[in-house]
GROMACS .gro file of C-alpha atoms in nm:
model
  450
    1UNK     CA    1  -0.534   1.593  -1.156
    2UNK     CA    2  -0.628   1.504  -0.799
    3UNK     CA    3  -0.519   1.759  -0.541
    4UNK     CA    4  -0.732   1.637  -0.253
    5UNK     CA    5  -0.601   1.770   0.078
    6UNK     CA    6  -0.669   1.686   0.443
    7UNK     CA    7  -0.884   1.914   0.655
    8UNK     CA    8  -0.582   2.041   0.849
    9UNK     CA    9  -0.214   2.058   0.766
   10UNK     CA   10  -0.113   2.054   1.134
   11UNK     CA   11  -0.072   1.676   1.116
   12UNK     CA   12   0.181   1.712   0.833
   13UNK     CA   13   0.373   1.974   1.031
   14UNK     CA   14   0.394   1.729   1.323
   15UNK     CA   15   0.531   1.462   1.088
   16UNK     CA   16   0.796   1.700   0.958
   17UNK     CA   17   0.892   1.772   1.319
   18UNK     CA   18   0.951   1.400   1.369
   19UNK     CA   19   1.176   1.396   1.062
   20UNK     CA   20   1.369   1.692   1.203
   21UNK     CA   21   1.418   1.501   1.529
   22UNK     CA   22   1.541   1.193   1.340
   23UNK     CA   23   1.786   1.399   1.133
   24UNK     CA   24   1.914   1.579   1.443
   25UNK     CA   25   1.990   1.242   1.604
   26UNK     CA   26   2.201   1.163   1.297
   27UNK     CA   27   2.398   1.486   1.322
   28UNK     CA   28   2.176   1.710   1.108
   29UNK     CA   29   2.192   1.793   0.742
   30UNK     CA   30   1.960   1.864   0.450
   31UNK     CA   31   1.678   1.633   0.339
   32UNK     CA   32   1.537   1.667  -0.013
   33UNK     CA   33   1.230   1.488  -0.145
   34UNK     CA   34   1.067   1.536  -0.484
   35UNK     CA   35   0.711   1.438  -0.556
   36UNK     CA   36   0.632   1.194  -0.839
   37UNK     CA   37   0.665   1.326  -1.194
   38UNK     CA   38   0.385   1.315  -1.447
   39UNK     CA   39   0.403   1.013  -1.679
   40UNK     CA   40   0.320   1.004  -2.049
   41UNK     CA   41   0.075   0.730  -2.141
   42UNK     CA   42   0.102   0.773  -2.514
   43UNK     CA   43   0.171   1.066  -2.744
   44UNK     CA   44   0.033   1.374  -2.562
   45UNK     CA   45  -0.185   1.187  -2.309
   46UNK     CA   46  -0.069   1.136  -1.950
   47UNK     CA   47  -0.151   0.873  -1.691
   48UNK     CA   48  -0.376   1.003  -1.411
   49UNK     CA   49  -0.143   1.184  -1.176
   50UNK     CA   50  -0.061   1.033  -0.837
   51UNK     CA   51   0.177   1.214  -0.599
   52UNK     CA   52   0.468   1.043  -0.424
   53UNK     CA   53   0.346   0.876  -0.104
   54UNK     CA   54   0.624   1.001   0.125
   55UNK     CA   55   0.592   1.353  -0.015
   56UNK     CA   56   0.218   1.347   0.057
   57UNK     CA   57   0.281   1.215   0.408
   58UNK     CA   58   0.509   1.512   0.477
   59UNK     CA   59   0.310   1.787   0.305
   60UNK     CA   60  -0.047   1.691   0.211
   61UNK     CA   61   0.028   1.865  -0.120
   62UNK     CA   62  -0.087   1.688  -0.434
   63UNK     CA   63   0.051   1.896  -0.720
   64UNK     CA   64   0.330   1.770  -0.950
   65UNK     CA   65   0.662   1.951  -1.003
   66UNK     CA   66   0.713   2.002  -0.631
   67UNK     CA   67   0.991   1.941  -0.380
   68UNK     CA   68   1.038   1.976  -0.007
   69UNK     CA   69   1.368   2.064   0.157
   70UNK     CA   70   1.421   2.021   0.533
   71UNK     CA   71   1.732   2.187   0.674
   72UNK     CA   72   1.852   2.084   1.021
   73UNK     CA   73   2.146   2.271   1.181
   74UNK     CA   74   2.262   2.263   1.544
   75UNK     CA   75   2.059   2.569   1.633
   76UNK     CA   76   1.761   2.568   1.397
   77UNK     CA   77   1.544   2.374   1.152
   78UNK     CA   78   1.327   2.500   0.869
   79UNK     CA   79   1.131   2.367   0.574
   80UNK     CA   80   1.105   2.506   0.222
   81UNK     CA   81   0.847   2.393  -0.031
   82UNK     CA   82   0.928   2.438  -0.400
   83UNK     CA   83   0.621   2.436  -0.624
   84UNK     CA   84   0.477   2.565  -0.951
   85UNK     CA   85   0.393   2.931  -0.980
   86UNK     CA   86   0.048   3.051  -1.076
   87UNK     CA   87   0.002   3.044  -1.454
   88UNK     CA   88  -0.334   3.159  -1.587
   89UNK     CA   89  -0.280   3.010  -1.932
   90UNK     CA   90  -0.183   2.663  -1.811
   91UNK     CA   91  -0.444   2.664  -1.535
   92UNK     CA   92  -0.707   2.716  -1.803
   93UNK     CA   93  -0.615   2.370  -1.935
   94UNK     CA   94  -0.496   2.186  -1.625
   95UNK     CA   95  -0.687   2.336  -1.334
   96UNK     CA   96  -0.601   2.576  -1.053
   97UNK     CA   97  -0.265   2.569  -0.878
   98UNK     CA   98  -0.198   2.669  -0.521
   99UNK     CA   99   0.093   2.890  -0.626
  100UNK     CA  100   0.402   3.006  -0.441
  101UNK     CA  101   0.246   3.304  -0.264
  102UNK     CA  102  -0.026   3.098  -0.095
  103UNK     CA  103   0.180   2.783  -0.033
  104UNK     CA  104   0.364   2.877   0.285
  105UNK     CA  105   0.057   2.988   0.480
  106UNK     CA  106  -0.167   2.714   0.343
  107UNK     CA  107   0.071   2.422   0.396
  108UNK     CA  108   0.236   2.545   0.714
  109UNK     CA  109   0.592   2.546   0.580
  110UNK     CA  110   0.848   2.812   0.662
  111UNK     CA  111   0.913   2.925   0.306
  112UNK     CA  112   0.782   2.860  -0.045
  113UNK     CA  113   0.978   2.919  -0.365
  114UNK     CA  114   0.925   2.845  -0.736
  115UNK     CA  115   1.032   2.497  -0.840
  116UNK     CA  116   1.253   2.656  -1.107
  117UNK     CA  117   1.475   2.789  -0.825
  118UNK     CA  118   1.553   2.445  -0.677
  119UNK     CA  119   1.888   2.401  -0.852
  120UNK     CA  120   1.986   2.757  -0.762
  121UNK     CA  121   1.895   2.732  -0.393
  122UNK     CA  122   2.018   2.383  -0.304
  123UNK     CA  123   2.392   2.457  -0.329
  124UNK     CA  124   2.340   2.745  -0.087
  125UNK     CA  125   2.175   2.530   0.183
  126UNK     CA  126   2.416   2.241   0.123
  127UNK     CA  127   2.723   2.455   0.191
  128UNK     CA  128   2.866   2.337   0.526
  129UNK     CA  129   2.584   2.082   0.574
  130UNK     CA  130   2.725   1.759   0.722
  131UNK     CA  131   2.503   1.533   0.507
  132UNK     CA  132   2.253   1.530   0.223
  133UNK     CA  133   1.957   1.294   0.264
  134UNK     CA  134   1.770   1.178  -0.046
  135UNK     CA  135   1.571   0.861  -0.118
  136UNK     CA  136   1.794   0.612  -0.295
  137UNK     CA  137   1.669   0.425  -0.598
  138UNK     CA  138   1.330   0.591  -0.633
  139UNK     CA  139   1.431   0.839  -0.902
  140UNK     CA  140   1.778   0.794  -1.049
  141UNK     CA  141   1.757   1.148  -1.186
  142UNK     CA  142   1.751   1.284  -0.831
  143UNK     CA  143   2.082   1.115  -0.746
  144UNK     CA  144   2.244   1.273  -1.052
  145UNK     CA  145   2.088   1.607  -0.964
  146UNK     CA  146   2.226   1.578  -0.610
  147UNK     CA  147   2.576   1.534  -0.748
  148UNK     CA  148   2.531   1.853  -0.950
  149UNK     CA  149   2.421   2.043  -0.638
  150UNK     CA  150   2.726   1.923  -0.449
  151UNK     CA  151   2.955   2.020  -0.736
  152UNK     CA  152   2.793   2.364  -0.743
  153UNK     CA  153   2.865   2.419  -0.373
  154UNK     CA  154   3.235   2.455  -0.453
  155UNK     CA  155   3.159   2.731  -0.702
  156UNK     CA  156   2.992   2.951  -0.439
  157UNK     CA  157   3.328   3.052  -0.289
  158UNK     CA  158   3.654   2.874  -0.234
  159UNK     CA  159   3.592   2.798   0.134
  160UNK     CA  160   3.247   2.643   0.081
  161UNK     CA  161   3.237   2.281   0.197
  162UNK     CA  162   2.986   2.039   0.042
  163UNK     CA  163   2.826   1.758   0.246
  164UNK     CA  164   3.072   1.485   0.332
  165UNK     CA  165   2.816   1.210   0.271
  166UNK     CA  166   2.491   1.140   0.084
  167UNK     CA  167   2.259   0.923   0.293
  168UNK     CA  168   1.941   0.735   0.214
  169UNK     CA  169   1.632   0.921   0.336
  170UNK     CA  170   1.394   0.631   0.272
  171UNK     CA  171   1.466   0.421   0.584
  172UNK     CA  172   1.403   0.725   0.803
  173UNK     CA  173   1.069   0.805   0.641
  174UNK     CA  174   0.970   0.439   0.615
  175UNK     CA  175   1.020   0.384   0.986
  176UNK     CA  176   0.814   0.694   1.072
  177UNK     CA  177   0.534   0.598   0.830
  178UNK     CA  178   0.506   0.244   0.963
  179UNK     CA  179   0.297   0.337   1.268
  180UNK     CA  180  -0.015   0.524   1.165
  181UNK     CA  181  -0.147   0.826   1.351
  182UNK     CA  182  -0.511   0.893   1.435
  183UNK     CA  183  -0.560   1.102   1.121
  184UNK     CA  184  -0.437   0.821   0.899
  185UNK     CA  185  -0.645   0.557   1.074
  186UNK     CA  186  -0.963   0.761   1.034
  187UNK     CA  187  -0.907   0.770   0.657
  188UNK     CA  188  -0.820   0.400   0.643
  189UNK     CA  189  -1.139   0.309   0.831
  190UNK     CA  190  -1.339   0.509   0.576
  191UNK     CA  191  -1.153   0.344   0.287
  192UNK     CA  192  -1.223   0.003   0.436
  193UNK     CA  193  -1.593   0.083   0.465
  194UNK     CA  194  -1.616   0.199   0.103
  195UNK     CA  195  -1.434  -0.108  -0.026
  196UNK     CA  196  -1.647  -0.341   0.185
  197UNK     CA  197  -1.963  -0.190   0.038
  198UNK     CA  198  -1.816  -0.229  -0.310
  199UNK     CA  199  -1.759  -0.599  -0.249
  200UNK     CA  200  -2.116  -0.639  -0.127
  201UNK     CA  201  -2.237  -0.467  -0.443
  202UNK     CA  202  -2.020  -0.699  -0.654
  203UNK     CA  203  -2.162  -1.005  -0.479
  204UNK     CA  204  -2.518  -0.897  -0.550
  205UNK     CA  205  -2.432  -0.829  -0.914
  206UNK     CA  206  -2.278  -1.173  -0.973
  207UNK     CA  207  -2.467  -1.401  -1.210
  208UNK     CA  208  -2.362  -1.680  -1.447
  209UNK     CA  209  -2.327  -1.546  -1.801
  210UNK     CA  210  -2.196  -1.207  -1.697
  211UNK     CA  211  -1.832  -1.112  -1.759
  212UNK     CA  212  -1.561  -1.050  -1.504
  213UNK     CA  213  -1.526  -0.690  -1.623
  214UNK     CA  214  -1.892  -0.628  -1.543
  215UNK     CA  215  -1.821  -0.714  -1.180
  216UNK     CA  216  -1.512  -0.495  -1.191
  217UNK     CA  217  -1.731  -0.209  -1.314
  218UNK     CA  218  -1.960  -0.251  -1.012
  219UNK     CA  219  -1.659  -0.218  -0.781
  220UNK     CA  220  -1.523   0.090  -0.955
  221UNK     CA  221  -1.866   0.253  -0.960
  222UNK     CA  222  -1.906   0.210  -0.584
  223UNK     CA  223  -1.555   0.342  -0.517
  224UNK     CA  224  -1.625   0.666  -0.702
  225UNK     CA  225  -1.986   0.695  -0.587
  226UNK     CA  226  -1.861   0.696  -0.228
  227UNK     CA  227  -1.588   0.955  -0.291
  228UNK     CA  228  -1.275   0.745  -0.329
  229UNK     CA  229  -1.038   0.890  -0.587
  230UNK     CA  230  -0.927   0.564  -0.752
  231UNK     CA  231  -0.872   0.193  -0.705
  232UNK     CA  232  -0.565   0.134  -0.488
  233UNK     CA  233  -0.441  -0.122  -0.743
  234UNK     CA  234  -0.571  -0.298  -1.054
  235UNK     CA  235  -0.867  -0.510  -0.938
  236UNK     CA  236  -0.844  -0.887  -0.967
  237UNK     CA  237  -1.174  -1.041  -1.076
  238UNK     CA  238  -1.094  -1.406  -1.139
  239UNK     CA  239  -1.353  -1.674  -1.215
  240UNK     CA  240  -1.287  -2.047  -1.201
  241UNK     CA  241  -0.930  -2.161  -1.262
  242UNK     CA  242  -0.818  -1.798  -1.313
  243UNK     CA  243  -0.837  -1.763  -0.934
  244UNK     CA  244  -0.527  -1.986  -0.918
  245UNK     CA  245  -0.328  -1.708  -1.090
  246UNK     CA  246  -0.231  -1.478  -0.807
  247UNK     CA  247  -0.214  -1.151  -1.002
  248UNK     CA  248  -0.473  -1.221  -1.272
  249UNK     CA  249  -0.598  -0.889  -1.413
  250UNK     CA  250  -0.737  -0.974  -1.759
  251UNK     CA  251  -1.088  -0.966  -1.612
  252UNK     CA  252  -1.247  -1.063  -1.946
  253UNK     CA  253  -1.383  -1.417  -1.898
  254UNK     CA  254  -1.745  -1.519  -1.866
  255UNK     CA  255  -1.879  -1.628  -1.525
  256UNK     CA  256  -1.984  -1.991  -1.529
  257UNK     CA  257  -2.242  -2.164  -1.314
  258UNK     CA  258  -2.072  -2.378  -1.049
  259UNK     CA  259  -1.744  -2.184  -1.044
  260UNK     CA  260  -1.609  -1.957  -0.773
  261UNK     CA  261  -1.529  -1.589  -0.825
  262UNK     CA  262  -1.225  -1.446  -0.646
  263UNK     CA  263  -1.228  -1.066  -0.618
  264UNK     CA  264  -0.928  -0.875  -0.482
  265UNK     CA  265  -1.005  -0.503  -0.490
  266UNK     CA  266  -0.976  -0.195  -0.273
  267UNK     CA  267  -1.015   0.178  -0.313
  268UNK     CA  268  -0.772   0.461  -0.250
  269UNK     CA  269  -0.913   0.741  -0.036
  270UNK     CA  270  -0.710   1.061   0.017
  271UNK     CA  271  -0.398   0.862  -0.063
  272UNK     CA  272  -0.466   0.563   0.165
  273UNK     CA  273  -0.526   0.212   0.035
  274UNK     CA  274  -0.778  -0.050   0.129
  275UNK     CA  275  -0.720  -0.412   0.026
  276UNK     CA  276  -0.995  -0.676   0.043
  277UNK     CA  277  -1.031  -1.021  -0.109
  278UNK     CA  278  -1.340  -1.238  -0.101
  279UNK     CA  279  -1.422  -1.558  -0.288
  280UNK     CA  280  -1.783  -1.649  -0.357
  281UNK     CA  281  -1.990  -1.896  -0.559
  282UNK     CA  282  -2.120  -1.754  -0.884
  283UNK     CA  283  -2.453  -1.934  -0.846
  284UNK     CA  284  -2.487  -1.854  -0.475
  285UNK     CA  285  -2.408  -2.205  -0.347
  286UNK     CA  286  -2.066  -2.344  -0.254
  287UNK     CA  287  -2.020  -2.705  -0.354
  288UNK     CA  288  -1.908  -2.941  -0.076
  289UNK     CA  289  -1.548  -2.931  -0.201
  290UNK     CA  290  -1.549  -2.553  -0.244
  291UNK     CA  291  -1.693  -2.504   0.102
  292UNK     CA  292  -1.438  -2.739   0.260
  293UNK     CA  293  -1.148  -2.542   0.116
  294UNK     CA  294  -1.317  -2.209   0.190
  295UNK     CA  295  -1.373  -2.297   0.555
  296UNK     CA  296  -1.010  -2.409   0.581
  297UNK     CA  297  -0.885  -2.074   0.448
  298UNK     CA  298  -1.122  -1.892   0.685
  299UNK     CA  299  -0.988  -2.098   0.977
  300UNK     CA  300  -0.634  -2.003   0.874
  301UNK     CA  301  -0.728  -1.635   0.866
  302UNK     CA  302  -0.892  -1.663   1.209
  303UNK     CA  303  -0.577  -1.826   1.349
  304UNK     CA  304  -0.360  -1.555   1.197
  305UNK     CA  305  -0.574  -1.269   1.329
  306UNK     CA  306  -0.552  -1.420   1.680
  307UNK     CA  307  -0.174  -1.364   1.663
  308UNK     CA  308  -0.199  -0.990   1.597
  309UNK     CA  309  -0.152  -0.792   1.919
  310UNK     CA  310   0.112  -0.565   2.076
  311UNK     CA  311   0.431  -0.755   2.152
  312UNK     CA  312   0.352  -1.044   1.918
  313UNK     CA  313   0.595  -1.094   1.629
  314UNK     CA  314   0.492  -1.004   1.274
  315UNK     CA  315   0.564  -1.353   1.140
  316UNK     CA  316   0.349  -1.530   1.400
  317UNK     CA  317   0.037  -1.474   1.190
  318UNK     CA  318   0.195  -1.638   0.888
  319UNK     CA  319   0.319  -1.935   1.088
  320UNK     CA  320  -0.028  -1.985   1.238
  321UNK     CA  321  -0.190  -1.970   0.894
  322UNK     CA  322   0.059  -2.217   0.747
  323UNK     CA  323   0.005  -2.465   1.029
  324UNK     CA  324  -0.373  -2.446   0.997
  325UNK     CA  325  -0.368  -2.480   0.617
  326UNK     CA  326  -0.122  -2.769   0.621
  327UNK     CA  327  -0.322  -2.962   0.881
  328UNK     CA  328  -0.638  -2.899   0.681
  329UNK     CA  329  -0.481  -3.020   0.357
  330UNK     CA  330  -0.374  -3.334   0.541
  331UNK     CA  331  -0.726  -3.389   0.671
  332UNK     CA  332  -0.871  -3.346   0.321
  333UNK     CA  333  -0.621  -3.587   0.163
  334UNK     CA  334  -0.452  -3.323  -0.052
  335UNK     CA  335  -0.122  -3.367   0.134
  336UNK     CA  336   0.022  -3.681   0.290
  337UNK     CA  337   0.284  -3.717   0.562
  338UNK     CA  338   0.346  -3.571   0.906
  339UNK     CA  339   0.242  -3.217   0.986
  340UNK     CA  340   0.582  -3.101   1.110
  341UNK     CA  341   0.767  -3.260   0.817
  342UNK     CA  342   0.532  -3.100   0.564
  343UNK     CA  343   0.581  -2.758   0.725
  344UNK     CA  344   0.958  -2.804   0.747
  345UNK     CA  345   0.979  -2.901   0.378
  346UNK     CA  346   0.729  -2.631   0.279
  347UNK     CA  347   0.520  -2.889   0.095
  348UNK     CA  348   0.223  -2.658   0.146
  349UNK     CA  349   0.393  -2.409  -0.089
  350UNK     CA  350   0.249  -2.588  -0.388
  351UNK     CA  351  -0.095  -2.469  -0.278
  352UNK     CA  352  -0.004  -2.163  -0.068
  353UNK     CA  353   0.293  -1.980  -0.213
  354UNK     CA  354   0.266  -1.627  -0.070
  355UNK     CA  355   0.286  -1.457   0.266
  356UNK     CA  356  -0.012  -1.407   0.493
  357UNK     CA  357  -0.007  -1.030   0.470
  358UNK     CA  358   0.181  -0.705   0.418
  359UNK     CA  359   0.194  -0.356   0.562
  360UNK     CA  360  -0.083  -0.125   0.440
  361UNK     CA  361  -0.107   0.253   0.419
  362UNK     CA  362  -0.030   0.514   0.155
  363UNK     CA  363   0.100   0.227  -0.055
  364UNK     CA  364  -0.101  -0.091  -0.085
  365UNK     CA  365   0.223  -0.278  -0.009
  366UNK     CA  366   0.333  -0.015   0.236
  367UNK     CA  367   0.681   0.071   0.357
  368UNK     CA  368   0.845  -0.062   0.670
  369UNK     CA  369   1.089  -0.335   0.768
  370UNK     CA  370   0.929  -0.667   0.858
  371UNK     CA  371   1.229  -0.752   1.074
  372UNK     CA  372   1.391  -0.568   1.365
  373UNK     CA  373   1.595  -0.284   1.208
  374UNK     CA  374   1.966  -0.300   1.279
  375UNK     CA  375   1.950  -0.632   1.461
  376UNK     CA  376   2.191  -0.918   1.406
  377UNK     CA  377   2.091  -1.251   1.251
  378UNK     CA  378   1.922  -1.516   1.463
  379UNK     CA  379   1.969  -1.891   1.454
  380UNK     CA  380   1.809  -1.912   1.110
  381UNK     CA  381   2.057  -1.657   0.973
  382UNK     CA  382   1.794  -1.384   0.948
  383UNK     CA  383   1.713  -1.086   1.166
  384UNK     CA  384   1.428  -1.154   1.411
  385UNK     CA  385   1.072  -1.075   1.308
  386UNK     CA  386   0.948  -0.737   1.421
  387UNK     CA  387   0.730  -0.701   1.734
  388UNK     CA  388   0.394  -0.540   1.665
  389UNK     CA  389   0.297  -0.208   1.823
  390UNK     CA  390  -0.033  -0.017   1.821
  391UNK     CA  391  -0.091   0.175   1.499
  392UNK     CA  392   0.069  -0.076   1.265
  393UNK     CA  393  -0.169  -0.167   0.984
  394UNK     CA  394  -0.152  -0.478   0.769
  395UNK     CA  395  -0.350  -0.724   0.564
  396UNK     CA  396  -0.428  -1.082   0.665
  397UNK     CA  397  -0.478  -1.287   0.349
  398UNK     CA  398  -0.428  -1.664   0.353
  399UNK     CA  399  -0.531  -1.858   0.044
  400UNK     CA  400  -0.530  -2.193  -0.133
  401UNK     CA  401  -0.473  -2.243  -0.505
  402UNK     CA  402  -0.531  -2.603  -0.612
  403UNK     CA  403  -0.464  -2.669  -0.978
  404UNK     CA  404  -0.561  -2.996  -1.144
  405UNK     CA  405  -0.301  -3.271  -1.093
  406UNK     CA  406  -0.299  -3.650  -1.085
  407UNK     CA  407  -0.209  -3.661  -0.715
  408UNK     CA  408  -0.481  -3.415  -0.610
  409UNK     CA  409  -0.839  -3.533  -0.544
  410UNK     CA  410  -1.045  -3.438  -0.849
  411UNK     CA  411  -1.316  -3.262  -0.648
  412UNK     CA  412  -1.061  -2.991  -0.556
  413UNK     CA  413  -0.925  -2.932  -0.907
  414UNK     CA  414  -0.885  -2.571  -1.021
  415UNK     CA  415  -1.022  -2.411  -0.706
  416UNK     CA  416  -0.860  -2.085  -0.594
  417UNK     CA  417  -0.966  -1.916  -0.270
  418UNK     CA  418  -0.830  -1.616  -0.080
  419UNK     CA  419  -0.981  -1.422   0.210
  420UNK     CA  420  -0.823  -1.085   0.294
  421UNK     CA  421  -0.899  -0.819   0.551
  422UNK     CA  422  -0.725  -0.504   0.672
  423UNK     CA  423  -0.618  -0.493   1.038
  424UNK     CA  424  -0.476  -0.229   1.271
  425UNK     CA  425  -0.292  -0.323   1.589
  426UNK     CA  426  -0.458  -0.170   1.897
  427UNK     CA  427  -0.351  -0.138   2.259
  428UNK     CA  428  -0.526  -0.464   2.349
  429UNK     CA  429  -0.526  -0.665   2.025
  430UNK     CA  430  -0.639  -0.564   1.681
  431UNK     CA  431  -0.926  -0.401   1.493
  432UNK     CA  432  -1.063  -0.535   1.164
  433UNK     CA  433  -1.126  -0.247   0.925
  434UNK     CA  434  -1.301  -0.434   0.645
  435UNK     CA  435  -1.557  -0.666   0.798
  436UNK     CA  436  -1.838  -0.461   0.652
  437UNK     CA  437  -1.837  -0.738   0.393
  438UNK     CA  438  -1.902  -1.085   0.539
  439UNK     CA  439  -1.665  -1.380   0.547
  440UNK     CA  440  -1.896  -1.652   0.675
  441UNK     CA  441  -1.996  -1.874   0.381
  442UNK     CA  442  -2.367  -1.876   0.464
  443UNK     CA  443  -2.382  -1.495   0.475
  444UNK     CA  444  -2.196  -1.473   0.146
  445UNK     CA  445  -2.433  -1.718  -0.020
  446UNK     CA  446  -2.734  -1.512   0.091
  447UNK     CA  447  -2.579  -1.191  -0.045
  448UNK     CA  448  -2.506  -1.347  -0.384
  449UNK     CA  449  -2.857  -1.488  -0.410
  450UNK     CA  450  -3.026  -1.157  -0.316
   0.00000   0.00000   0.00000
């Protein structure tokens, strides 16, 4: 069980204060968030434990069977952490617990109580509360539990009034988590550095005749060697035509001379994800066709990155990448027609069928609305794309996936390429967090041949 904690819990206290402010603006109430449960893998074996991301963001506490309750009234606000009690027998098997007595002082909360008291205490704090805030849809059991708490309020005494409404806590937390603070960015920079070094190691280890899982092993070794707790997601190590399968994870094929290897892998460090993709030649030399497509994808990424700055819209990067890729496919004879018509009809979607990026943070596909929250639809019937502000972090990952077809030049058959980096918006533009691993084709070739 990983219970890694930040150096200081002050940052989590400041985040809880922001939640209090948000709840006060909505009229106050009680917010309840449970951490993730343990999951059985098979029989009596469990999956490696990973705490709930929002719970970690609020507390920095990594133990299971925990809950946080934030109460906001007109004249006060306080936080209670519910956690496991010390248990010498179970700790002998599972490792040390923080325990209730140490939790309040260690985590900076107002009160700590045993998790077994949650159902007993919640009706008391919900009495006369105007609203109960819980995350909708994450754990259906919590919604049922909330109904039981509300029903129990009436049994306290005949004048007790339960909350008039149950509201979704997730949009509040998602909006606050979207812009990263300095503490988060320092971890994400370190995660990006570790993952970049892992990709460099994987490039040097690549040889025809090896298996995809051998390259995966090099990545995982470097993640752990450098102190990351786990991969942020199942690594994609896709050789040859497998690179045209976006979420290929079999990782069991042999590497063949002349093919490309697409590797999409990133570590998780203290809860925060890194996400890098590189595509390199297994023999250390791009063919002319491979290089032409690679340089086109790199040009699309460069165009997208140029659109990332404060005040620019989130979707500008994608539109720039699409325009660059479509023009390039026209120039190479893969597509035919006019540029604007091909973009309008989304003809490029046959070869580029995903977005150019996603938010990044405690989740590899992190929380946050990509469009202006609460806004009305624009001319296209959708809410306008969100303006970028400093502290937003995202990936930039254009790609091309060209499967064999009669109307596609044969030299491009079964080539899949993606280039992905992690980016944070700064006051003047953006900062690339993962360029410790090269993107220029000549540099990549030299690394593979080393």
